[in-house]
Amino acid sequence: MKRWGLVMSLAIISGLVLSACGQSKEVASLGAASITVKIGILKNVTHAPGFIALQNNYFQQAFGANAKIEVTSFDNGADFATAMATDQLDLGYVGPGPVINQYLKSKNIRVISGVNNGGAVLVARKDAGIRTVKDLVGKTVAVAAKGGTPDLSLRSLLQQEGLKVSTDASGVQIVTRAPADTLVAIRQKEVDATLIAEPWGTQIIQEGTGTILVDWNKIPPKNGNYPLTILVANDKFLKDHRDLAKKAVKANKQGIDFIQQNPDKSYELISSELKVLTGKGMEPALIKAAIDHLKLTQDITLADINEQAKISFDAGYLKVKAEELDFSKFLDTSLLDEVKKEK
């Protein structure tokens, strides 16, 4: 009897130990698998690969079922860049101009992939008497934000034409308006022209209030073949979750591929994501016109970054010495190179 009691006691103790071990492993497993990834994106169709990656759950599938994805949308790249630098975002889609400026201040943002080149047009108000770029002298031209990529393109275009930026009628006056506000400003004759990312330019044309002065494939630099949207990540996320950053590069590529292979299906998905971000979708025909005005590509070079940085520096946006314009560490294509090798 004593022996039987001893056996029963040992069995009970063993069961309790195994149960405790199992529970501790389960708790540890749940804790280790949980992560929140904060993604930022602008409300422009030029960010379409990101819209598709979100709508088709490419990010979710890549990061895993236990990852929580938080998406924050922005009206301009300056606010995005600030959020990225202050760890409010882990990664996301933005134009090069604002993050070039922010990088020189904080040094904690990296470009990890291209997204699309081109996609902005210069539109003149129909009754503003503007027939050529030189007619912009004494006129007011709107851009989404000072230092943004369209602003830099506009300044480069004016320089090519021998025109100066000024605050009076002796040159071209540049003002800032959010894209949606620019449409209203054109209608109400508050501005004379705008260099604006799609689909806003096409929308102005279709509603009959403006005409294209310079089409997307003639916008400098490189006649529209310049980065308008890029994928970036902050240093902390790259250090702590390099594997997830690599998966984000893959998800971006999936978004690009889907648009190229399934254009008609893409328009509806892009409209759906716009509705999520802004509360309002967009006509597929308008989205198609916008997509036709850009070149989807993951490729991006240091020369592309340097070119835009020089324009920004010449405009006085970059408050550094010329010799401090070093972006060799700002562009990190190591993850992109790995993804390409795995094809």
Protein backbone atom coordinates (compact mmCIF):
# COMPACT_ATOMS: atom_id res chain seq x y z
CA MET A 1 0.00 0.00 0.00
CA LYS A 2 2.81 2.40 0.86
CA ARG A 3 4.50 1.57 -2.41
CA TRP A 4 1.28 2.14 -4.38
CA GLY A 5 0.78 5.50 -2.64
CA LEU A 6 4.32 6.53 -3.54
CA VAL A 7 3.74 5.65 -7.19
CA MET A 8 0.51 7.67 -7.26
CA SER A 9 2.21 10.69 -5.67
CA LEU A 10 5.02 10.62 -8.21
CA ALA A 11 2.52 10.36 -11.05
CA ILE A 12 0.57 13.36 -9.79
CA ILE A 13 3.75 15.43 -9.32
CA SER A 14 4.95 14.51 -12.82
CA GLY A 15 1.62 15.50 -14.32
CA LEU A 16 1.71 18.87 -12.59
CA VAL A 17 5.25 19.54 -13.76
CA LEU A 18 4.45 18.63 -17.37
CA SER A 19 1.30 20.75 -17.29
CA ALA A 20 3.22 23.74 -15.94
CA CYS A 21 5.91 23.32 -18.58
CA GLY A 22 3.32 23.13 -21.32
CA GLN A 23 1.59 26.27 -20.10
CA SER A 24 4.86 28.20 -19.83
CA LYS A 25 5.86 27.19 -23.38
CA GLU A 26 2.45 28.23 -24.68
CA VAL A 27 2.63 31.62 -22.96
CA ALA A 28 6.17 32.20 -24.20
CA SER A 29 5.18 31.22 -27.71
CA LEU A 30 2.25 33.63 -27.76
CA GLY A 31 4.39 36.46 -26.44
CA ALA A 32 7.18 35.91 -28.95
CA ALA A 33 4.85 35.75 -31.96
CA SER A 34 3.05 39.04 -31.28
CA ILE A 35 4.23 42.13 -33.17
CA THR A 36 2.69 45.32 -34.54
CA VAL A 37 4.03 46.73 -37.81
CA LYS A 38 3.22 50.41 -38.44
CA ILE A 39 2.93 51.23 -42.16
CA GLY A 40 2.56 54.73 -43.59
CA ILE A 41 1.25 55.64 -47.04
CA LEU A 42 0.10 58.73 -48.93
CA LYS A 43 -3.40 59.06 -50.38
CA ASN A 44 -2.16 59.15 -53.99
CA VAL A 45 -2.69 56.64 -56.78
CA THR A 46 1.07 56.87 -57.35
CA HIS A 47 1.30 54.68 -54.23
CA ALA A 48 -0.76 51.99 -55.97
CA PRO A 49 1.56 49.01 -55.29
CA GLY A 50 1.13 49.69 -51.58
CA PHE A 51 -2.65 49.86 -51.99
CA ILE A 52 -2.64 46.48 -53.74
CA ALA A 53 -0.32 44.93 -51.13
CA LEU A 54 -2.75 46.04 -48.42
CA GLN A 55 -5.93 45.03 -50.26
CA ASN A 56 -4.55 41.59 -51.22
CA ASN A 57 -3.09 41.04 -47.74
CA TYR A 58 0.45 40.60 -49.08
CA PHE A 59 1.91 42.27 -46.00
CA GLN A 60 -0.25 40.22 -43.64
CA GLN A 61 0.62 36.96 -45.38
CA ALA A 62 4.32 37.83 -45.34
CA PHE A 63 4.47 38.95 -41.71
CA GLY A 64 2.32 36.09 -40.37
CA ALA A 65 -1.09 35.69 -38.77
CA ASN A 66 0.09 36.92 -35.37
CA ALA A 67 1.35 40.23 -36.74
CA LYS A 68 -0.92 43.24 -36.38
CA ILE A 69 -0.65 45.85 -39.15
CA GLU A 70 -1.48 49.48 -38.39
CA VAL A 71 -1.85 51.74 -41.44
CA THR A 72 -1.61 55.53 -41.22
CA SER A 73 -2.35 57.67 -44.29
CA PHE A 74 -0.86 61.10 -44.98
CA ASP A 75 -1.70 64.08 -47.18
CA ASN A 76 1.96 65.02 -47.71
CA GLY A 77 5.44 63.56 -47.43
CA ALA A 78 6.69 66.06 -44.84
CA ASP A 79 4.31 64.73 -42.17
CA PHE A 80 5.17 61.16 -43.19
CA ALA A 81 8.92 61.84 -42.85
CA THR A 82 8.50 63.31 -39.37
CA ALA A 83 6.44 60.31 -38.26
CA MET A 84 9.06 57.93 -39.66
CA ALA A 85 11.95 59.71 -37.92
CA THR A 86 10.17 59.69 -34.56
CA ASP A 87 9.37 55.95 -34.63
CA GLN A 88 5.66 56.46 -35.21
CA LEU A 89 6.10 54.40 -38.37
CA ASP A 90 8.21 51.34 -39.15
CA LEU A 91 8.07 51.48 -42.93
CA GLY A 92 6.02 52.91 -45.74
CA TYR A 93 5.53 54.69 -49.06
CA VAL A 94 6.59 58.28 -49.70
CA GLY A 95 8.28 60.56 -52.22
CA PRO A 96 12.08 61.01 -52.03
CA GLY A 97 12.10 64.78 -51.40
CA PRO A 98 10.75 64.88 -47.81
CA VAL A 99 12.75 61.89 -46.56
CA ILE A 100 15.97 63.20 -48.11
CA ASN A 101 15.54 66.31 -45.99
CA GLN A 102 14.62 64.31 -42.89
CA TYR A 103 17.55 61.93 -43.32
CA LEU A 104 20.03 64.77 -43.10
CA LYS A 105 18.47 65.75 -39.77
CA SER A 106 17.95 62.38 -38.10
CA LYS A 107 20.05 59.88 -40.11
CA ASN A 108 17.62 57.09 -39.11
CA ILE A 109 15.68 56.43 -42.36
CA ARG A 110 16.72 54.13 -45.23
CA VAL A 111 15.37 53.66 -48.73
CA ILE A 112 14.90 49.91 -49.22
CA SER A 113 13.14 49.74 -52.61
CA GLY A 114 11.79 51.73 -55.50
CA VAL A 115 8.05 51.70 -56.21
CA ASN A 116 7.31 53.85 -59.24
CA ASN A 117 8.90 56.50 -61.41
CA GLY A 118 7.09 59.50 -62.82
CA GLY A 119 3.39 60.09 -62.36
CA ALA A 120 3.15 63.88 -62.03
CA VAL A 121 1.97 66.40 -64.63
CA LEU A 122 2.06 70.17 -65.00
CA VAL A 123 -1.47 71.44 -65.53
CA ALA A 124 -2.46 75.01 -66.41
CA ARG A 125 -5.85 76.56 -65.73
CA LYS A 126 -7.71 76.86 -69.03
CA ASP A 127 -8.41 80.59 -68.86
CA ALA A 128 -5.05 81.63 -67.32
CA GLY A 129 -3.44 82.54 -70.64
CA ILE A 130 -0.69 79.94 -70.25
CA ARG A 131 0.46 78.20 -73.44
CA THR A 132 4.10 77.44 -72.62
CA VAL A 133 6.22 77.09 -69.49
CA LYS A 134 7.61 80.59 -70.08
CA ASP A 135 4.07 81.94 -69.69
CA LEU A 136 4.25 81.01 -65.99
CA VAL A 137 6.11 84.26 -65.23
CA GLY A 138 3.88 86.33 -62.98
CA LYS A 139 1.66 83.32 -62.34
CA THR A 140 0.98 81.23 -59.23
CA VAL A 141 1.75 77.49 -59.34
CA ALA A 142 0.61 75.08 -56.63
CA VAL A 143 2.50 72.06 -55.26
CA ALA A 144 1.45 69.71 -52.48
CA ALA A 145 4.34 70.64 -50.16
CA LYS A 146 7.56 72.63 -50.22
CA GLY A 147 10.45 70.23 -50.67
CA GLY A 148 8.17 67.49 -52.00
CA THR A 149 9.12 65.66 -55.19
CA PRO A 150 6.69 67.62 -57.47
CA ASP A 151 8.06 70.87 -56.02
CA LEU A 152 11.62 69.80 -56.86
CA SER A 153 10.56 68.79 -60.38
CA LEU A 154 8.86 72.15 -60.88
CA ARG A 155 11.97 74.05 -59.79
CA SER A 156 14.12 71.97 -62.12
CA LEU A 157 11.72 72.63 -65.01
CA LEU A 158 11.72 76.37 -64.37
CA GLN A 159 15.50 76.40 -64.22
CA GLN A 160 15.67 74.62 -67.58
CA GLU A 161 13.47 77.35 -69.07
CA GLY A 162 15.55 80.12 -67.53
CA LEU A 163 12.80 81.20 -65.15
CA LYS A 164 13.23 82.18 -61.51
CA VAL A 165 11.09 81.53 -58.46
CA SER A 166 9.95 84.72 -56.76
CA THR A 167 7.32 86.16 -54.45
CA ASP A 168 6.20 88.79 -56.95
CA ALA A 169 5.27 89.10 -60.63
CA SER A 170 8.92 89.11 -61.75
CA GLY A 171 9.08 85.34 -61.58
CA VAL A 172 7.00 82.25 -60.83
CA GLN A 173 5.30 82.14 -57.45
CA ILE A 174 5.08 78.70 -55.84
CA VAL A 175 2.39 78.07 -53.22
CA THR A 176 1.40 74.96 -51.31
CA ARG A 177 -2.01 73.32 -51.46
CA ALA A 178 -3.13 69.81 -50.62
CA PRO A 179 -4.08 67.98 -53.87
CA ALA A 180 -7.81 68.05 -53.16
CA ASP A 181 -7.60 71.75 -52.29
CA THR A 182 -5.71 72.38 -55.53
CA LEU A 183 -8.68 71.14 -57.56
CA VAL A 184 -10.87 73.69 -55.79
CA ALA A 185 -8.24 76.42 -56.17
CA ILE A 186 -8.08 75.81 -59.95
CA ARG A 187 -11.89 75.99 -60.22
CA GLN A 188 -12.02 79.19 -58.19
CA LYS A 189 -9.08 80.75 -60.08
CA GLU A 190 -6.97 81.09 -56.95
CA VAL A 191 -3.97 79.45 -58.66
CA ASP A 192 -2.95 79.45 -62.31
CA ALA A 193 -1.24 76.07 -62.60
CA THR A 194 -0.07 73.08 -60.62
CA LEU A 195 2.56 70.38 -60.85
CA ILE A 196 0.66 67.59 -59.23
CA ALA A 197 0.82 63.81 -58.78
CA GLU A 198 -1.78 61.63 -60.42
CA PRO A 199 -4.71 61.10 -60.40
CA TRP A 200 -5.27 64.72 -59.49
CA GLY A 201 -3.88 66.05 -62.78
CA THR A 202 -6.09 63.77 -64.84
CA GLN A 203 -9.08 64.75 -62.71
CA ILE A 204 -8.50 68.45 -63.45
CA ILE A 205 -8.32 67.65 -67.17
CA GLN A 206 -11.44 65.50 -67.15
CA GLU A 207 -13.56 68.08 -65.35
CA GLY A 208 -12.56 70.62 -67.98
CA THR A 209 -10.88 73.25 -65.80
CA GLY A 210 -7.31 72.70 -66.97
CA THR A 211 -5.04 71.50 -69.76
CA ILE A 212 -1.76 69.61 -69.66
CA LEU A 213 1.15 72.01 -70.09
CA VAL A 214 3.90 69.39 -69.60
CA ASP A 215 2.99 65.70 -69.64
CA TRP A 216 4.42 63.21 -67.15
CA ASN A 217 7.04 61.85 -69.57
CA LYS A 218 8.56 65.32 -70.07
CA ILE A 219 8.77 66.29 -66.39
CA PRO A 220 12.36 66.58 -65.10
CA PRO A 221 14.55 64.99 -64.12
CA LYS A 222 15.07 62.38 -66.85
CA ASN A 223 11.76 63.01 -68.63
CA GLY A 224 9.58 61.38 -66.02
CA ASN A 225 11.93 58.49 -65.25
CA TYR A 226 12.67 59.68 -61.72
CA PRO A 227 11.54 58.14 -58.40
CA LEU A 228 8.21 59.60 -57.33
CA THR A 229 7.36 56.91 -54.78
CA ILE A 230 9.81 54.82 -52.75
CA LEU A 231 9.64 52.29 -49.92
CA VAL A 232 11.49 53.33 -46.77
CA ALA A 233 12.05 51.93 -43.27
CA ASN A 234 13.52 53.36 -40.11
CA ASP A 235 16.77 52.07 -38.64
CA LYS A 236 15.22 50.57 -35.52
CA PHE A 237 12.85 48.40 -37.52
CA LEU A 238 15.66 47.31 -39.86
CA LYS A 239 17.87 46.40 -36.91
CA ASP A 240 15.21 44.55 -34.88
CA HIS A 241 13.17 43.03 -37.73
CA ARG A 242 15.32 42.80 -40.83
CA ASP A 243 13.42 39.67 -41.87
CA LEU A 244 10.11 41.55 -41.85
CA ALA A 245 11.62 44.46 -43.80
CA LYS A 246 12.73 41.97 -46.44
CA LYS A 247 9.23 40.53 -46.55
CA ALA A 248 7.88 44.06 -47.04
CA VAL A 249 10.15 44.45 -50.09
CA LYS A 250 8.67 41.19 -51.44
CA ALA A 251 5.10 42.36 -50.73
CA ASN A 252 5.80 45.59 -52.61
CA LYS A 253 7.06 43.56 -55.57
CA GLN A 254 3.89 41.45 -55.44
CA GLY A 255 1.86 44.67 -55.62
CA ILE A 256 3.80 45.85 -58.66
CA ASP A 257 3.47 42.47 -60.39
CA PHE A 258 -0.27 42.29 -59.72
CA ILE A 259 -0.92 45.69 -61.32
CA GLN A 260 1.16 44.80 -64.37
CA GLN A 261 -0.46 41.38 -64.79
CA ASN A 262 -4.04 42.25 -63.75
CA PRO A 263 -4.62 45.93 -64.60
CA ASP A 264 -8.42 45.76 -64.74
CA LYS A 265 -8.70 44.01 -61.37
CA SER A 266 -6.20 46.49 -59.92
CA TYR A 267 -8.37 49.54 -60.54
CA GLU A 268 -11.17 48.26 -58.31
CA LEU A 269 -8.73 47.28 -55.55
CA ILE A 270 -6.99 50.65 -55.67
CA SER A 271 -10.37 52.38 -55.44
CA SER A 272 -11.29 50.20 -52.45
CA GLU A 273 -8.10 51.11 -50.60
CA LEU A 274 -8.59 54.80 -51.37
CA LYS A 275 -12.04 54.47 -49.80
CA VAL A 276 -10.46 52.94 -46.69
CA LEU A 277 -7.89 55.76 -46.48
CA THR A 278 -10.05 58.73 -47.46
CA GLY A 279 -13.66 57.61 -47.15
CA LYS A 280 -14.16 57.92 -50.89
CA GLY A 281 -13.29 55.64 -53.80
CA MET A 282 -12.44 56.64 -57.36
CA GLU A 283 -13.73 55.80 -60.82
CA PRO A 284 -11.70 52.96 -62.42
CA ALA A 285 -11.31 55.01 -65.62
CA LEU A 286 -9.62 57.79 -63.66
CA ILE A 287 -7.33 55.32 -61.91
CA LYS A 288 -6.40 53.74 -65.25
CA ALA A 289 -5.46 57.14 -66.66
CA ALA A 290 -3.28 57.77 -63.62
CA ILE A 291 -1.55 54.36 -63.75
CA ASP A 292 -0.80 54.91 -67.44
CA HIS A 293 1.17 58.00 -66.40
CA LEU A 294 3.81 56.24 -64.33
CA LYS A 295 6.43 53.51 -64.53
CA LEU A 296 6.23 50.83 -61.86
CA THR A 297 9.68 49.65 -60.81
CA GLN A 298 11.59 48.43 -57.77
CA ASP A 299 14.83 49.79 -59.14
CA ILE A 300 16.39 52.91 -57.66
CA THR A 301 19.96 54.22 -57.77
CA LEU A 302 22.14 56.52 -55.71
CA ALA A 303 22.35 58.81 -58.75
CA ASP A 304 18.55 59.24 -58.57
CA ILE A 305 18.78 60.27 -54.92
CA ASN A 306 21.72 62.60 -55.48
CA GLU A 307 19.96 64.36 -58.34
CA GLN A 308 16.90 65.18 -56.28
CA ALA A 309 19.05 66.15 -53.30
CA LYS A 310 20.95 68.68 -55.42
CA ILE A 311 17.72 70.35 -56.56
CA SER A 312 16.53 70.48 -52.94
CA PHE A 313 19.88 71.89 -51.82
CA ASP A 314 19.86 74.58 -54.53
CA ALA A 315 16.32 75.55 -53.43
CA GLY A 316 17.59 76.09 -49.89
CA TYR A 317 15.61 73.24 -48.33
CA LEU A 318 18.66 71.31 -47.13
CA LYS A 319 20.35 73.31 -44.39
CA VAL A 320 23.75 71.66 -44.64
CA LYS A 321 27.07 72.30 -46.33
CA ALA A 322 27.49 70.93 -49.84
CA GLU A 323 30.13 68.44 -48.67
CA GLU A 324 27.62 66.96 -46.22
CA LEU A 325 25.33 65.75 -49.01
CA ASP A 326 26.31 62.11 -48.61
CA PHE A 327 23.49 59.63 -49.23
CA SER A 328 25.56 56.46 -49.60
CA LYS A 329 24.02 55.05 -46.40
CA PHE A 330 20.56 56.49 -47.03
CA LEU A 331 20.01 54.06 -49.91
CA ASP A 332 20.19 50.44 -48.73
CA THR A 333 19.35 48.01 -51.52
CA SER A 334 20.75 44.95 -49.73
CA LEU A 335 17.27 43.53 -49.03
CA LEU A 336 16.15 44.26 -52.58
CA ASP A 337 19.26 42.52 -53.94
CA GLU A 338 18.48 39.46 -51.83
CA VAL A 339 14.88 39.37 -53.03
CA LYS A 340 16.00 39.58 -56.67
CA LYS A 341 18.46 36.71 -56.20
CA GLU A 342 15.71 34.50 -54.78
CA LYS A 343 13.62 34.65 -57.94
